[in-house]
Amino acid sequence: MHHISTIRIIFILMASLFCWPTASEKNIQKNNNPDNENLLTDQVYSDNIHTVQFYREGWEFSQPVLFLGSDQHLVLKFDDLSGEAHTYSYTIKHCTADWAPSNLIESEYLDGFFENSIDDYEYSVNTTIPYVNYLLRIPNDDVKPKLSGNYVLTVWRDYDHTKPVLSRRFFVVDQKVGVTGRVKAATYDSYKGPNQEVDFEIQHPDFAIQNPRNEVKVLLMQNGRWDNAKTDLLPQFIRENSLVYDYSEENVFPGGNEFRNFDMKSLRVNGKGIASIQYLSPLYHVTLYTDKDRHGQDYHFENDLNGHYLVKRDNVTDSDVESDYAMVHFSLDIQAPLTEGNIYVFGELSGWQCSPSNQMVYSIERKQYELALLLKQGFYDYEYAYVRNNDGKIDTSLLEGSHVETENNYQIFVYYRGISSRFDQLIGYQVINSANR
């Protein structure tokens, strides 16, 4: 622990370089009310917090989806790089299908206590950067969700609700309907070529739905991304026991491309995608090979993690506390800067967001975009996203290309709220793979 003071200085410098507050973080600083709408999204509010993972136990690449009445658990993990343990608590809030606070009180949707401490933590072992790894399982002996729907888990420091640390959305499903579907090449002329069309059907023979267009909402996601999710789909055909969503425009996504990736499970040998590894006190620097613009190139299949990452260090017992951190240097070969927008390193490693912390900077001397990110050892997927100044939309096709053959996972969530219901039930969930894998 004798490195702590040096490390703190390093982090102050790094924060000034690439950890400026996002717009959401600035809003939190102005208004720390826990009901603030920013706390109902996936955010990290502290520069010390890194490598936030939230998934169904047993499958690190899954979305945080819990089935009501099952013996499953969700796992939340994160690292505090301040070098010392802190007191962290968490709360769980029930939300509507549109991620607004529901009108339910805590005792209606939780079995147990509304606020609880996170007591499971360990210090890092033999790492150049000291950190504390925190672990939380939901449900546990203190709290258990008892209704279906959308939830937001918020972590607080020192039980102080003016000090949010992170927030993460999760889902509790009470599977009452069946969901089937398929992904095919887009059929409408304007979308033919690189786009994928997601057609699906909701079967409800044992669940009465009186007014489907008003009582049912659907969330359709590609690889767990929120920025391009579809939330306004209505059934095109209403049959006796099924609702059919077979549009040719509203349910279309760019196919995108298979993700780039690199292997940083070892800091002794160069893994996939890594050009060099150097130790420059007090931390490792990992330089990736310079990437090229893939727009206009032919499709090439490659196994990927659909944008996710895996924390892993070779030849250790516990990767959660024995994996080191390294400064990873990304570079993208572009002959001239793009003046109408910005380029970001994008994927789960950026929280599926584009913010100053993952924005690249253009080097006129080297004619390339560059970014350094502090990342924990493991295997990472990533891609390059372009965000235009005029609309703020995330576009991965400009630099990565887009292909109808690309393998993607699509998640379908089905919500129901009857005329006398007090909350939005989550009654169906299904994952469809574009390649039927």
Coordinates of C-alpha atoms in Angstrom, one line a residue:
M1 CA 0.0 0.0 0.0
H2 CA 3.0 2.3 0.0
H3 CA 2.3 3.3 -3.6
I4 CA -1.0 4.9 -2.8
S5 CA 0.1 8.6 -2.6
T6 CA 1.9 8.3 -6.0
I7 CA -1.1 6.6 -7.6
R8 CA -3.4 9.3 -6.4
I9 CA -1.3 11.9 -8.1
I10 CA -1.3 9.9 -11.3
F11 CA -5.1 9.6 -11.2
I12 CA -5.5 13.3 -10.7
L13 CA -3.5 13.9 -13.8
M14 CA -5.4 11.3 -15.8
A15 CA -8.7 12.7 -14.6
S16 CA -7.7 16.1 -16.0
L17 CA -6.8 14.5 -19.3
F18 CA -9.6 12.2 -20.1
C19 CA -12.1 11.9 -17.3
W20 CA -14.0 15.2 -17.6
P21 CA -17.5 15.0 -16.4
T22 CA -20.2 14.1 -18.9
A23 CA -23.3 16.2 -19.2
S24 CA -25.1 13.6 -17.0
E25 CA -22.3 13.9 -14.4
K26 CA -22.6 17.7 -14.4
N27 CA -26.3 17.4 -13.8
I28 CA -25.7 15.1 -10.8
Q29 CA -23.3 17.6 -9.3
K30 CA -25.9 20.3 -9.6
N31 CA -28.8 18.2 -8.3
N32 CA -28.0 15.1 -6.2
N33 CA -31.6 14.2 -5.5
P34 CA -31.8 10.4 -5.8
D35 CA -34.9 10.6 -7.8
N36 CA -33.1 12.7 -10.4
E37 CA -33.7 11.1 -13.9
N38 CA -29.9 10.7 -14.4
L39 CA -29.9 8.1 -11.7
L40 CA -32.3 5.9 -13.7
T41 CA -29.7 5.2 -16.4
D42 CA -26.3 3.4 -16.5
Q43 CA -23.8 5.8 -15.2
V44 CA -20.5 6.0 -13.2
Y45 CA -20.3 9.2 -11.1
S46 CA -16.8 8.8 -9.5
D47 CA -13.4 8.8 -11.3
N48 CA -12.1 6.2 -8.9
I49 CA -14.7 3.6 -10.1
H50 CA -13.6 1.3 -12.9
T51 CA -14.6 -2.0 -14.6
V52 CA -18.3 -2.1 -13.6
Q53 CA -19.8 -5.4 -14.6
F54 CA -23.4 -6.4 -14.1
Y55 CA -24.7 -9.7 -15.4
R56 CA -26.6 -12.9 -14.7
E57 CA -24.3 -15.2 -12.6
G58 CA -22.6 -17.8 -14.7
W59 CA -22.4 -15.9 -17.9
E60 CA -20.4 -12.7 -18.0
F61 CA -21.7 -11.6 -21.4
S62 CA -25.4 -11.7 -20.4
Q63 CA -27.7 -8.8 -19.8
P64 CA -28.7 -8.3 -16.1
V65 CA -32.0 -10.2 -16.5
L66 CA -33.5 -12.1 -13.6
F67 CA -36.5 -14.5 -13.9
L68 CA -39.0 -14.1 -11.1
G69 CA -39.2 -17.1 -8.8
S70 CA -35.9 -18.7 -10.1
D71 CA -32.8 -19.4 -8.1
Q72 CA -30.7 -17.1 -10.3
H73 CA -28.6 -14.3 -9.1
L74 CA -27.3 -11.1 -10.7
V75 CA -23.7 -10.1 -10.0
L76 CA -22.4 -6.6 -9.7
K77 CA -18.7 -6.1 -9.6
F78 CA -16.6 -2.9 -9.6
D79 CA -13.1 -1.7 -8.6
D80 CA -12.3 1.3 -6.5
L81 CA -8.9 2.6 -7.5
S82 CA -8.5 5.1 -4.7
G83 CA -6.4 2.5 -3.0
E84 CA -8.5 2.1 0.2
A85 CA -11.8 0.5 1.1
H86 CA -14.9 2.7 1.5
T87 CA -18.4 2.2 2.9
Y88 CA -20.8 1.6 0.0
S89 CA -24.5 1.0 0.2
Y90 CA -27.1 0.3 -2.5
T91 CA -30.7 0.9 -3.1
I92 CA -33.1 -0.7 -5.6
K93 CA -35.8 1.3 -7.3
H94 CA -38.7 0.0 -9.4
C95 CA -39.4 1.8 -12.7
T96 CA -41.9 2.0 -15.5
A97 CA -41.4 0.6 -18.9
D98 CA -40.0 4.0 -19.9
W99 CA -37.6 4.1 -17.0
A100 CA -39.4 6.7 -14.9
P101 CA -39.9 6.0 -11.1
S102 CA -43.0 3.8 -10.6
N103 CA -45.7 4.8 -8.1
L104 CA -45.1 1.7 -6.0
I105 CA -43.6 2.0 -2.5
E106 CA -40.6 -0.1 -1.6
S107 CA -42.5 -2.7 0.4
E108 CA -44.6 -3.5 -2.6
Y109 CA -41.8 -4.5 -4.9
L110 CA -39.0 -5.5 -2.4
D111 CA -38.9 -8.3 0.1
G112 CA -36.4 -7.0 2.7
F113 CA -34.7 -3.7 3.3
F114 CA -34.6 -0.8 0.9
E115 CA -31.0 0.2 1.6
N116 CA -28.2 -2.3 2.4
S117 CA -24.4 -2.3 2.6
I118 CA -21.9 -3.9 0.2
D119 CA -19.8 -6.0 2.5
D120 CA -18.1 -8.3 0.1
Y121 CA -14.8 -6.7 -1.0
E122 CA -11.1 -7.7 -1.4
Y123 CA -7.9 -5.8 -1.9
S124 CA -5.9 -6.4 -5.1
V125 CA -3.0 -8.8 -4.9
N126 CA 0.5 -8.1 -6.5
T127 CA -0.7 -5.4 -8.9
T128 CA 1.1 -2.2 -9.9
I129 CA -2.1 -0.2 -9.2
P130 CA -3.8 -1.0 -5.9
Y131 CA -7.5 -1.3 -6.0
V132 CA -10.4 -2.8 -4.0
N133 CA -12.8 -5.1 -5.8
Y134 CA -16.4 -5.1 -4.6
L135 CA -19.0 -7.8 -5.2
L136 CA -22.8 -7.8 -4.8
R137 CA -25.3 -10.6 -5.6
I138 CA -29.0 -9.9 -6.1
P139 CA -31.2 -11.3 -4.6
N140 CA -29.5 -11.9 -1.2
D141 CA -30.5 -12.3 2.5
D142 CA -31.1 -8.6 2.8
V143 CA -33.3 -7.9 -0.2
K144 CA -35.2 -9.6 -3.0
P145 CA -37.3 -8.2 -5.8
K146 CA -40.8 -9.6 -5.7
L147 CA -42.5 -8.0 -8.8
S148 CA -41.5 -8.1 -12.4
G149 CA -40.5 -5.0 -14.3
N150 CA -37.6 -2.5 -14.7
Y151 CA -35.3 -1.8 -11.8
V152 CA -32.4 0.5 -11.1
L153 CA -29.7 -0.3 -8.6
T154 CA -27.8 2.7 -7.3
V155 CA -24.6 2.5 -5.2
W156 CA -23.9 5.3 -2.7
R157 CA -20.9 6.2 -0.7
D158 CA -21.1 6.5 3.1
Y159 CA -24.9 6.0 2.9
D160 CA -25.0 9.6 1.6
H161 CA -27.6 10.1 -1.1
T162 CA -25.8 13.2 -2.3
K163 CA -22.8 10.9 -3.2
P164 CA -23.9 8.5 -6.0
V165 CA -21.2 6.2 -7.1
L166 CA -22.8 4.3 -9.9
S167 CA -26.2 3.3 -11.2
R168 CA -27.2 0.2 -13.3
R169 CA -30.5 -0.9 -14.8
F170 CA -31.7 -4.4 -14.6
F171 CA -34.8 -6.5 -15.5
V172 CA -37.0 -8.9 -13.6
V173 CA -39.1 -11.1 -15.9
D174 CA -42.3 -13.0 -15.0
Q175 CA -42.5 -15.0 -18.2
K176 CA -46.2 -15.2 -19.1
V177 CA -46.0 -15.0 -22.9
G178 CA -43.9 -16.6 -25.5
V179 CA -41.7 -14.7 -27.9
T180 CA -40.4 -16.1 -31.2
G181 CA -38.7 -14.3 -34.1
R182 CA -36.1 -14.2 -36.7
V183 CA -33.5 -11.8 -38.2
K184 CA -33.4 -11.4 -42.0
A185 CA -32.1 -9.1 -44.6
A186 CA -34.1 -5.9 -44.7
T187 CA -36.8 -6.1 -47.3
Y188 CA -37.8 -2.5 -47.9
D189 CA -35.9 -1.0 -50.8
S190 CA -34.5 2.0 -48.9
Y191 CA -32.9 -0.4 -46.3
K192 CA -31.8 -3.3 -48.6
G193 CA -28.1 -4.1 -48.4
P194 CA -26.4 -3.7 -45.1
N195 CA -29.4 -3.7 -42.8
Q196 CA -31.1 -6.4 -40.7
E197 CA -34.8 -6.7 -40.1
V198 CA -36.1 -8.2 -36.8
D199 CA -39.5 -9.8 -37.1
F200 CA -41.1 -11.3 -34.0
E201 CA -44.4 -12.6 -32.6
I202 CA -45.8 -12.6 -29.0
Q203 CA -47.9 -15.6 -28.2
H204 CA -50.3 -15.2 -25.2
P205 CA -52.8 -18.1 -25.2
D206 CA -52.9 -18.2 -21.4
F207 CA -52.6 -14.5 -20.7
A208 CA -55.5 -12.2 -21.6
I209 CA -54.7 -8.9 -23.4
Q210 CA -57.8 -6.8 -24.1
N211 CA -56.3 -3.8 -25.8
P212 CA -52.8 -4.7 -27.2
R213 CA -52.0 -1.3 -28.7
N214 CA -52.5 0.4 -25.4
E215 CA -51.6 -2.3 -22.9
V216 CA -48.4 -3.8 -24.4
K217 CA -45.0 -2.1 -24.9
V218 CA -41.9 -3.6 -26.5
L219 CA -38.2 -2.9 -26.1
L220 CA -36.0 -4.2 -28.9
M221 CA -32.2 -3.9 -28.5
Q222 CA -29.2 -4.8 -30.5
N223 CA -26.3 -6.4 -28.5
G224 CA -27.7 -4.6 -25.3
R225 CA -27.1 -1.1 -26.7
W226 CA -29.4 1.6 -25.4
D227 CA -28.7 4.4 -27.9
N228 CA -30.3 2.7 -30.9
A229 CA -33.0 0.7 -29.1
K230 CA -36.6 0.6 -30.5
T231 CA -39.3 1.5 -28.0
D232 CA -42.3 2.6 -30.0
L233 CA -43.2 -0.6 -31.9
L234 CA -46.9 -1.5 -32.0
P235 CA -48.3 -4.8 -33.2
Q236 CA -48.9 -4.8 -37.0
F237 CA -51.4 -7.7 -36.8
I238 CA -53.5 -8.7 -33.8
R239 CA -54.7 -12.3 -33.8
E240 CA -56.7 -14.3 -31.3
N241 CA -53.7 -15.4 -29.2
S242 CA -50.7 -13.6 -30.7
L243 CA -49.4 -10.2 -31.7
V244 CA -47.3 -10.0 -34.8
Y245 CA -44.5 -7.4 -35.4
D246 CA -43.6 -7.8 -39.0
Y247 CA -42.6 -4.4 -40.2
S248 CA -40.2 -3.5 -43.0
E249 CA -38.9 -0.2 -41.7
E250 CA -39.6 0.4 -38.0
N251 CA -37.7 -2.8 -36.9
V252 CA -34.6 -2.4 -39.0
F253 CA -31.0 -2.0 -37.6
P254 CA -27.7 -1.5 -39.4
G255 CA -26.0 -4.8 -39.4
G256 CA -22.7 -3.2 -38.4
N257 CA -19.5 -5.2 -38.4
E258 CA -17.9 -7.8 -36.2
F259 CA -16.1 -6.1 -33.4
R260 CA -12.3 -5.5 -33.3
N261 CA -10.6 -7.1 -30.2
F262 CA -7.4 -7.5 -28.3
D263 CA -6.1 -10.0 -25.8
M264 CA -4.5 -8.4 -22.7
K265 CA -4.7 -11.5 -20.4
S266 CA -0.9 -11.4 -20.1
L267 CA 1.3 -8.4 -19.7
R268 CA 4.5 -10.5 -20.4
V269 CA 3.7 -11.4 -24.1
N270 CA 1.9 -9.6 -26.8
G271 CA -1.5 -11.0 -27.2
K272 CA -3.9 -10.6 -30.2
G273 CA -4.0 -7.0 -31.5
I274 CA -1.1 -5.8 -29.3
A275 CA 2.0 -4.2 -30.8
S276 CA 4.0 -3.6 -27.6
I277 CA 3.9 -3.7 -23.8
Q278 CA 6.1 -1.5 -21.7
Y279 CA 6.3 -0.9 -18.0
L280 CA 6.8 2.9 -17.4
S281 CA 6.6 3.4 -13.7
P282 CA 4.1 3.3 -12.1
L283 CA 2.0 1.3 -14.6
Y284 CA 2.0 -0.8 -17.8
H285 CA 1.4 0.8 -21.2
V286 CA -0.2 -1.5 -23.9
T287 CA 0.0 -0.2 -27.4
L288 CA -2.4 -1.7 -29.9
Y289 CA -1.7 -2.0 -33.6
T290 CA -2.9 1.0 -35.5
D291 CA -6.4 0.3 -36.9
K292 CA -7.7 1.2 -40.4
D293 CA -11.0 2.5 -41.5
R294 CA -13.1 -0.6 -42.5
H295 CA -15.8 1.3 -44.4
G296 CA -16.2 -0.1 -47.9
Q297 CA -14.4 -3.4 -47.2
D298 CA -15.9 -6.8 -47.8
Y299 CA -17.4 -8.6 -44.9
H300 CA -15.1 -11.0 -43.0
F301 CA -16.5 -13.2 -40.3
E302 CA -14.7 -13.3 -37.0
N303 CA -15.8 -14.7 -33.6
D304 CA -16.3 -11.8 -31.2
L305 CA -18.1 -11.0 -27.9
N306 CA -20.7 -8.7 -29.5
G307 CA -19.0 -5.7 -27.9
H308 CA -18.4 -7.1 -24.4
Y309 CA -15.2 -7.9 -22.5
L310 CA -13.9 -10.5 -20.1
V311 CA -11.8 -9.7 -17.0
K312 CA -9.1 -12.4 -17.0
R313 CA -5.4 -12.8 -16.2
D314 CA -3.5 -15.9 -17.3
N315 CA -2.1 -18.3 -14.7
V316 CA -3.7 -16.8 -11.6
T317 CA -6.3 -18.1 -9.1
D318 CA -8.7 -15.1 -8.9
S319 CA -8.7 -12.7 -11.9
D320 CA -11.0 -10.3 -10.0
V321 CA -8.2 -9.2 -7.6
E322 CA -5.1 -10.4 -9.4
S323 CA -5.6 -8.7 -12.8
D324 CA -3.6 -5.6 -13.2
Y325 CA -4.5 -2.3 -14.8
A326 CA -2.7 -0.9 -17.9
M327 CA -3.0 2.2 -20.0
V328 CA -4.2 0.9 -23.4
H329 CA -3.3 3.1 -26.4
F330 CA -5.7 3.0 -29.3
S331 CA -4.9 4.6 -32.7
L332 CA -7.0 4.9 -35.9
D333 CA -5.3 5.8 -39.2
I334 CA -7.2 8.8 -40.8
Q335 CA -5.5 11.1 -43.2
A336 CA -7.4 14.2 -42.2
P337 CA -9.5 15.0 -39.1
L338 CA -13.3 14.8 -39.4
T339 CA -14.5 18.3 -38.7
E340 CA -18.2 17.7 -38.3
G341 CA -18.1 15.3 -35.4
N342 CA -15.9 13.3 -33.1
I343 CA -14.6 9.7 -32.9
Y344 CA -14.9 7.5 -29.9
V345 CA -13.7 4.0 -28.8
F346 CA -17.0 2.3 -28.3
G347 CA -18.4 -0.9 -26.7
E348 CA -19.0 -2.3 -23.2
L349 CA -15.5 -1.0 -22.3
S350 CA -17.0 2.6 -22.6
G351 CA -20.3 1.7 -21.0
W352 CA -21.9 1.8 -24.5
Q353 CA -21.6 5.6 -24.3
C354 CA -19.7 8.3 -26.0
S355 CA -18.3 10.8 -23.6
P356 CA -15.1 12.9 -23.1
S357 CA -13.5 9.9 -21.3
N358 CA -13.5 7.8 -24.5
Q359 CA -13.2 10.5 -27.2
M360 CA -10.2 10.3 -29.4
V361 CA -7.9 13.2 -30.3
Y362 CA -6.4 13.8 -33.7
S363 CA -2.6 13.9 -34.1
I364 CA -1.6 16.0 -37.1
E365 CA 1.9 14.8 -36.9
R366 CA 1.0 11.1 -37.1
K367 CA -2.2 11.5 -39.1
Q368 CA -4.3 9.4 -36.8
Y369 CA -6.8 9.6 -34.0
E370 CA -5.5 8.5 -30.6
L371 CA -6.8 7.6 -27.1
A372 CA -5.4 6.1 -24.0
L373 CA -7.8 4.2 -21.7
L374 CA -7.0 2.7 -18.3
L375 CA -8.3 -0.9 -18.5
K376 CA -8.2 -4.1 -16.4
Q377 CA -6.5 -7.2 -17.8
G378 CA -8.7 -9.3 -20.0
F379 CA -10.1 -9.8 -23.5
Y380 CA -11.8 -6.8 -25.0
D381 CA -14.1 -6.1 -28.0
Y382 CA -14.3 -2.6 -29.3
E383 CA -15.2 -0.5 -32.4
Y384 CA -14.9 3.1 -33.5
A385 CA -18.0 5.3 -33.3
Y386 CA -18.6 8.6 -35.0
V387 CA -20.9 11.2 -33.4
R388 CA -21.9 14.2 -35.6
N389 CA -22.2 17.5 -33.9
N390 CA -25.6 18.3 -35.4
D391 CA -27.6 15.4 -34.1
G392 CA -25.5 13.6 -31.4
K393 CA -26.4 10.1 -32.8
I394 CA -23.8 7.3 -32.5
D395 CA -22.8 6.0 -35.9
T396 CA -20.6 2.9 -36.1
S397 CA -21.1 2.3 -39.8
L398 CA -19.0 5.3 -41.0
L399 CA -15.7 3.8 -39.8
E400 CA -16.5 0.1 -39.4
G401 CA -18.8 -0.5 -42.4
S402 CA -22.1 -2.3 -42.2
H403 CA -23.0 -5.8 -43.5
V404 CA -26.2 -7.8 -43.4
E405 CA -24.1 -10.9 -42.6
T406 CA -22.8 -9.6 -39.3
E407 CA -23.7 -11.7 -36.3
N408 CA -25.7 -9.8 -33.7
N409 CA -27.8 -10.6 -30.7
Y410 CA -31.2 -8.9 -30.4
Q411 CA -33.1 -8.7 -27.1
I412 CA -36.8 -8.4 -26.9
F413 CA -38.6 -7.3 -23.8
V414 CA -42.4 -7.4 -23.5
Y415 CA -44.3 -5.1 -21.0
Y416 CA -47.9 -5.2 -20.0
R417 CA -50.0 -2.7 -18.1
G418 CA -53.8 -3.3 -18.0
I419 CA -56.4 -0.7 -17.4
S420 CA -56.5 -1.3 -13.7
S421 CA -52.7 -2.1 -13.3
R422 CA -50.5 0.1 -11.0
F423 CA -47.2 -0.8 -12.6
D424 CA -45.7 -2.1 -15.9
Q425 CA -45.2 -5.9 -15.7
L426 CA -42.3 -7.5 -17.7
I427 CA -44.1 -10.5 -19.0
G428 CA -41.7 -11.7 -21.8
Y429 CA -38.1 -11.9 -22.8
Q430 CA -36.2 -13.5 -25.6
V431 CA -32.8 -13.3 -27.3
I432 CA -32.6 -13.8 -31.1
N433 CA -29.3 -14.3 -32.9
S434 CA -29.0 -13.0 -36.5
A435 CA -27.0 -16.1 -37.4
N436 CA -29.1 -18.5 -35.4
R437 CA -26.2 -19.3 -33.1

